[in-house]
mmCIF file of C-alpha atoms in Angstrom:
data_model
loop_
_atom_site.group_PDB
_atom_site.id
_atom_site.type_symbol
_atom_site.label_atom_id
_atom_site.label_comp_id
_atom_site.label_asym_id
_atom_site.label_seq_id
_atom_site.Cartn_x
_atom_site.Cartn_y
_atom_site.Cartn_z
ATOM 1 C CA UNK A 974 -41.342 -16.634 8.061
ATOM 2 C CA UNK A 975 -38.893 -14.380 6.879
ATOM 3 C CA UNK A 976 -36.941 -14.332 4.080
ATOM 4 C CA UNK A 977 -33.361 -13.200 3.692
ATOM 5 C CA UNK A 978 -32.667 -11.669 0.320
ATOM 6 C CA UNK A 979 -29.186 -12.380 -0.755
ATOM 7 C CA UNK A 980 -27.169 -10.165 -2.927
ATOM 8 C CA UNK A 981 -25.852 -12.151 -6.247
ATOM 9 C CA UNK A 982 -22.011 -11.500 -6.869
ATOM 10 C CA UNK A 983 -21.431 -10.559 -10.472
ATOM 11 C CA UNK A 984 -19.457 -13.346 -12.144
ATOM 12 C CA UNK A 985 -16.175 -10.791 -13.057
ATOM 13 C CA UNK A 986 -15.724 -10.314 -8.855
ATOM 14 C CA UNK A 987 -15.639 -13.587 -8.537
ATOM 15 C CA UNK A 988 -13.162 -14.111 -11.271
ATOM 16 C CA UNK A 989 -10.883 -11.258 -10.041
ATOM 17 C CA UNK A 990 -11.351 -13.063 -6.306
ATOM 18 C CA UNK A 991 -9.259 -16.011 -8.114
ATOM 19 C CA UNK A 992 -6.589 -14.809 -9.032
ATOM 20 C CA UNK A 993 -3.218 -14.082 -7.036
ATOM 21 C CA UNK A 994 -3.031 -11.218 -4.155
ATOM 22 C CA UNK A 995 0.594 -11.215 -3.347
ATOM 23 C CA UNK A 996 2.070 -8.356 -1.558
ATOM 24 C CA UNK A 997 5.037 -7.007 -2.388
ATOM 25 C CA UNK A 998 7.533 -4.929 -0.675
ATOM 26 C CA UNK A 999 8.773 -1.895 -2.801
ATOM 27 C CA UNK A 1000 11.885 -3.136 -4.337
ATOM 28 C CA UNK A 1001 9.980 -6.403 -4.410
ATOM 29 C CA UNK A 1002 7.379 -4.789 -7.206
ATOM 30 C CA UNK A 1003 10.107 -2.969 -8.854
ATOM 31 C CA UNK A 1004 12.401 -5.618 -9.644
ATOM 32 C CA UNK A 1005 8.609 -7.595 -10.622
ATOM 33 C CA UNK A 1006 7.683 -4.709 -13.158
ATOM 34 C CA UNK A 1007 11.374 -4.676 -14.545
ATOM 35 C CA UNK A 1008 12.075 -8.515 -15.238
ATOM 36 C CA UNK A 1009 8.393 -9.292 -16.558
ATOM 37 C CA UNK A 1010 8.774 -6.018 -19.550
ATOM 38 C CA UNK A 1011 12.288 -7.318 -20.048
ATOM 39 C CA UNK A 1012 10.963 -10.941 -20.561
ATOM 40 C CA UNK A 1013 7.720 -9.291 -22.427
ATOM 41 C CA UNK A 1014 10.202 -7.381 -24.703
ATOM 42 C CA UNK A 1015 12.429 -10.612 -25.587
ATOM 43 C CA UNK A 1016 9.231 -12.396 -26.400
ATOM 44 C CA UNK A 1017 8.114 -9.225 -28.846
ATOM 45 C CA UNK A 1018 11.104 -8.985 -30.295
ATOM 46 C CA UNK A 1019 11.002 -12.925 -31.136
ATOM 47 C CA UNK A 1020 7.323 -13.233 -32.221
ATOM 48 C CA UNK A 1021 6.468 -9.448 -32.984
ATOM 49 C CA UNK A 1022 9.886 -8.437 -34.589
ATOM 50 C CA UNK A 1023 10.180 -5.444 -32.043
ATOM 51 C CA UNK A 1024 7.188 -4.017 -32.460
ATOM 52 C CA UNK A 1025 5.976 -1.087 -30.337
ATOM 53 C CA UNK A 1026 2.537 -1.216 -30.559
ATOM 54 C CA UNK A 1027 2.649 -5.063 -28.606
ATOM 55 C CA UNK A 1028 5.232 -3.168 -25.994
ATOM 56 C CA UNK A 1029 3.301 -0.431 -25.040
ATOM 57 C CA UNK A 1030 0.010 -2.572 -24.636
ATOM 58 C CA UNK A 1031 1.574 -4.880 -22.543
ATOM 59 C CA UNK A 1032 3.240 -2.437 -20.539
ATOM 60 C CA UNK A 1033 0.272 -1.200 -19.478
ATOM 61 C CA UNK A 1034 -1.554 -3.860 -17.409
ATOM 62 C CA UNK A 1035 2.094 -4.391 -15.946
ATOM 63 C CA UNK A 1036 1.634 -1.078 -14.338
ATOM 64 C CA UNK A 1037 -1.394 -1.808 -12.984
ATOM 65 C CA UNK A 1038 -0.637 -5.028 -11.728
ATOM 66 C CA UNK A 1039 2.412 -3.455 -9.421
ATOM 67 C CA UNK A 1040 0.436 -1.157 -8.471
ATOM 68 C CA UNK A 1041 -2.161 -3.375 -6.927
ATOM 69 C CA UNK A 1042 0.367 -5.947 -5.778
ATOM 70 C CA UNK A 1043 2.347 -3.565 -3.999
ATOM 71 C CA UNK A 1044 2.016 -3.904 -0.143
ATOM 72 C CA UNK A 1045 0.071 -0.275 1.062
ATOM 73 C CA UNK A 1046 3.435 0.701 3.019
ATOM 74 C CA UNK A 1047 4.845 0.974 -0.252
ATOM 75 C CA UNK A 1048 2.591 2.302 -1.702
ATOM 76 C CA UNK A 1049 4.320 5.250 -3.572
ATOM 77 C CA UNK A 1050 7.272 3.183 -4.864
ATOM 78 C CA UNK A 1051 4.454 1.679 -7.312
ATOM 79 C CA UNK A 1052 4.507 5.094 -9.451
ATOM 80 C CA UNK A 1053 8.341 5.296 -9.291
ATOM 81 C CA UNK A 1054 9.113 1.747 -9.911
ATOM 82 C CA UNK A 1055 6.595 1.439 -13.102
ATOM 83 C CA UNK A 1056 8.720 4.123 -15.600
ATOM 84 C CA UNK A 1057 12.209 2.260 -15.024
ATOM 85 C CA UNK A 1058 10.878 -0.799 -15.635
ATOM 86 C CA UNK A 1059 9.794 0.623 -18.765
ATOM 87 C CA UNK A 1060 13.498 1.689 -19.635
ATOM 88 C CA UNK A 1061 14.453 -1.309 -18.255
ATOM 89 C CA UNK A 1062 12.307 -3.284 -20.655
ATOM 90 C CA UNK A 1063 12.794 -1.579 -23.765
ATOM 91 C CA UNK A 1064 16.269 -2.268 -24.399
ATOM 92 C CA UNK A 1065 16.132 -5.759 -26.133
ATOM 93 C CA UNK A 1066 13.495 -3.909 -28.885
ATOM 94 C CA UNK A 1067 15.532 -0.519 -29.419
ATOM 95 C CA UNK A 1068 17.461 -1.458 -32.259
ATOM 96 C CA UNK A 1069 20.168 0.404 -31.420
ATOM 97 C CA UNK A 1070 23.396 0.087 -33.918
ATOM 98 C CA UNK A 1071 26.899 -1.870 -32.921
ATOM 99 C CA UNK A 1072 28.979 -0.521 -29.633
ATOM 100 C CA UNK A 1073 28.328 0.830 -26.637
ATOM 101 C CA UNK A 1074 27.564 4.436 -28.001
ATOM 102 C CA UNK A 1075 24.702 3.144 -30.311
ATOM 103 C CA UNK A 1076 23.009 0.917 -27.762
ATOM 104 C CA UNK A 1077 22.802 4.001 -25.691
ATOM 105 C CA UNK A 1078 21.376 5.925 -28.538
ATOM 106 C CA UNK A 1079 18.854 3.565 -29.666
ATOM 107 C CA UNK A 1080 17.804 3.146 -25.719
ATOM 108 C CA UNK A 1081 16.992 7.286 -25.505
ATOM 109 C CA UNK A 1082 15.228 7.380 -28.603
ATOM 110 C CA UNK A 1083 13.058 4.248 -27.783
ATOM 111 C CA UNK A 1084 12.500 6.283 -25.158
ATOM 112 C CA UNK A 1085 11.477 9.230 -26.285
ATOM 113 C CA UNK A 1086 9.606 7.828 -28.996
ATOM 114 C CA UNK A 1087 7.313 6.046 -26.653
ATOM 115 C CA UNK A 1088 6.851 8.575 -24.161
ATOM 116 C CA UNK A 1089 3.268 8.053 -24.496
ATOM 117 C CA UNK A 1090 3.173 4.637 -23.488
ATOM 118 C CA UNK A 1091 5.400 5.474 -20.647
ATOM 119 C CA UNK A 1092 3.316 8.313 -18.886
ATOM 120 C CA UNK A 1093 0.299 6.249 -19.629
ATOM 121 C CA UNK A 1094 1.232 3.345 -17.593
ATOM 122 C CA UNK A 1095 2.759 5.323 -15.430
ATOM 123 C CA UNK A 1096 -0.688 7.625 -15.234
ATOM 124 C CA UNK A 1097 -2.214 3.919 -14.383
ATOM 125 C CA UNK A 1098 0.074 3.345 -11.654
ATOM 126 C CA UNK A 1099 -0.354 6.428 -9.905
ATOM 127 C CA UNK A 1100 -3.994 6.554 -10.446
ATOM 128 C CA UNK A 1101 -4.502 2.824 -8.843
ATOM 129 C CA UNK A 1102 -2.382 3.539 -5.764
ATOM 130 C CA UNK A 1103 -3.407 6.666 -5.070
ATOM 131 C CA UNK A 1104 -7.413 4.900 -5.008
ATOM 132 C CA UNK A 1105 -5.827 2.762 -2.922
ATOM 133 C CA UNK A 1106 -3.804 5.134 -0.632
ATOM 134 C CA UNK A 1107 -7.329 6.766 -0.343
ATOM 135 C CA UNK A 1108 -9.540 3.947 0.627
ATOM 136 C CA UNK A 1109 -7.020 2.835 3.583
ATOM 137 C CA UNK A 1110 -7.044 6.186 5.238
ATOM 138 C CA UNK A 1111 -10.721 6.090 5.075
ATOM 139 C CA UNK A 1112 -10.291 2.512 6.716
ATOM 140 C CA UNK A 1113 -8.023 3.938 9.226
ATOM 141 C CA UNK A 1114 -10.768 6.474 9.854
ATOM 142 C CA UNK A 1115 -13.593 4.264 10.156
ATOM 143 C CA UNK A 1116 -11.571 2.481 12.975
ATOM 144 C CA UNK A 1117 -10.294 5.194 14.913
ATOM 145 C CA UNK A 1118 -14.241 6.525 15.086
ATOM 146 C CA UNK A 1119 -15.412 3.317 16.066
ATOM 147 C CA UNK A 1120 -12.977 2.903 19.224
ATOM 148 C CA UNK A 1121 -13.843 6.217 20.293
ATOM 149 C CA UNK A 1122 -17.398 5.885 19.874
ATOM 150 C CA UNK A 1123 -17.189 2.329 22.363
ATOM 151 C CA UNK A 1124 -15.665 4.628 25.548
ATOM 152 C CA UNK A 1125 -11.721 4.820 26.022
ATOM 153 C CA UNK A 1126 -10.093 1.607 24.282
ATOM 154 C CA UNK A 1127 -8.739 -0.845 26.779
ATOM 155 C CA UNK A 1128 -4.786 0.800 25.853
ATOM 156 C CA UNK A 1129 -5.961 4.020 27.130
ATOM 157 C CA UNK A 1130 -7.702 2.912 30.465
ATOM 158 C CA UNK A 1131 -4.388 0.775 31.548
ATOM 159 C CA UNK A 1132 -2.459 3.988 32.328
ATOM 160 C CA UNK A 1133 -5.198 5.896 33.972
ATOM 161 C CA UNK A 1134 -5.963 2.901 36.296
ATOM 162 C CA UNK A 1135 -2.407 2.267 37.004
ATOM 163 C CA UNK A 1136 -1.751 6.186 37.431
ATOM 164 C CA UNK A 1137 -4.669 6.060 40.161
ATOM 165 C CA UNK A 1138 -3.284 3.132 42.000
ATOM 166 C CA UNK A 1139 -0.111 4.639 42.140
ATOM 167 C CA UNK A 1140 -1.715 7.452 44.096
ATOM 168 C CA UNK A 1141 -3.889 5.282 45.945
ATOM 169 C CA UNK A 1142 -0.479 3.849 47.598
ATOM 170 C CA UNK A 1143 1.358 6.997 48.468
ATOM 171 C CA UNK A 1144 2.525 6.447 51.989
ATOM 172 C CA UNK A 1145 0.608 8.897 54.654
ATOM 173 C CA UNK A 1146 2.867 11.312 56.342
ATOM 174 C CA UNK A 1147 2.436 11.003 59.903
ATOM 175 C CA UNK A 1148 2.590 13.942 62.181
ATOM 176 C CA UNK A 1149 5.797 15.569 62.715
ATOM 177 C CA UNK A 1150 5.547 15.531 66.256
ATOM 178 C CA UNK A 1151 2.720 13.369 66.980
ATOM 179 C CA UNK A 1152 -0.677 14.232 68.052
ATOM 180 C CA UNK A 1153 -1.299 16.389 71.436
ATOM 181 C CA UNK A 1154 -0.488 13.895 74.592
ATOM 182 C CA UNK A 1155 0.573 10.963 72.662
ATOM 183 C CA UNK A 1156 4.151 12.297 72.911
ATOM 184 C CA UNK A 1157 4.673 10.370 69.986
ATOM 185 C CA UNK A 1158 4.840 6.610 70.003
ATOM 186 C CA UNK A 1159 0.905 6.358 69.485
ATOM 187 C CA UNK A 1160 0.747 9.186 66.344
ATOM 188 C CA UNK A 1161 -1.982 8.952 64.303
ATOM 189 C CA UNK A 1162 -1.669 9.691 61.233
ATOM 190 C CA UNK A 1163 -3.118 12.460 58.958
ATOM 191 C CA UNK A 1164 -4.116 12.325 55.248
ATOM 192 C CA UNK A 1165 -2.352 14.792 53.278
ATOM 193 C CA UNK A 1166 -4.777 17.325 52.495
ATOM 194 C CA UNK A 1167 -5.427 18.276 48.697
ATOM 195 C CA UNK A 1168 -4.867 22.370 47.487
#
């Protein structure tokens, strides 16, 4: 008898297996990115009184979640998306002073004060679709190789088939005049002959 060895999953695949694998469409990941920091920065400006350590730690698995979660068409908008969510998000916790002017103000220099959260999410992002961007190429490979290694796929064969058919039923040109002494009306008929 023979025994099959089987191959134990770690428990942590299995836990990642459970959880959600939607796919989103670009915009679809961008406008998920921007509303969850803007809720995340409400809720650490409520519980955390603004703080920007809690921000930038929570910004980061948000990057890597749209990046995974983004469908592999859209696969570059992940990188793009992730930073203006950022800006997005960090308005409620700028703390920027009365009017329009001072909003603004607080807004660029939340922004350039965490500058280091927002290239390393957005570091994150590009790094996790770009694996990904990788490993479906390689997929893509791995298929092509395969129907060329199993003789022409069936797509290919269709128009060479139908191509010979369609020579196959050429009508035969008859001779012009007619073979010697048939004057005609019993002509055989020739097959074209090839160059």
């Amino acid at each position: 008898m023979y025994r099959v060895r089987m191959r134990s999953v770690p428990p942590v695949v299995l836990a990642l297996r459970r959880f959600p694998n939607p796919r989103l469409t670009g915009i679809g990941a961008g406008l998920f990115a921007a509303l969850t920091m803007f809720v995340l920065a409400c809720v650490d400006r409520l519980l955390f009184d603004s703080s920007e350590l809690v921000y930038g730690l929570l910004f980061l698995p948000v990057s890597a979640l749209t990046a995974l979660w983004v469908r592999p068409a859209d696969l570059v908008t992940a990188p793009i998306s992730v930073p203006i969510a950022f800006a997005v998000g960090v308005f409620p916790i700028s703390g920027g002073s009365e009017g329009l002017g001072g909003q603004i103000m607080g807004l660029v220099t939340a922004l350039a004060v965490h500058a280091g959260w927002l290239y390393g999410g957005t570091l994150i992002a590009g790094l996790i679709a770009s694996v990904r961007k990788v490993r479906q190429m390689r997929a893509r490979r791995r298929y092509v190789l395969a129907q060329g290694r199993g003789g022409a796929p069936a797509s290919a064969r269709a128009p060479r088939a139908a191509a010979s058919a369609a020579a196959a039923a050429k009508p035969v040109r008859a001779g012009a005049g007619g073979a010697a002494g048939t004057g005609g009306a019993g002509a055989v008929a020739r097959r074209p002959q090839r160059p």
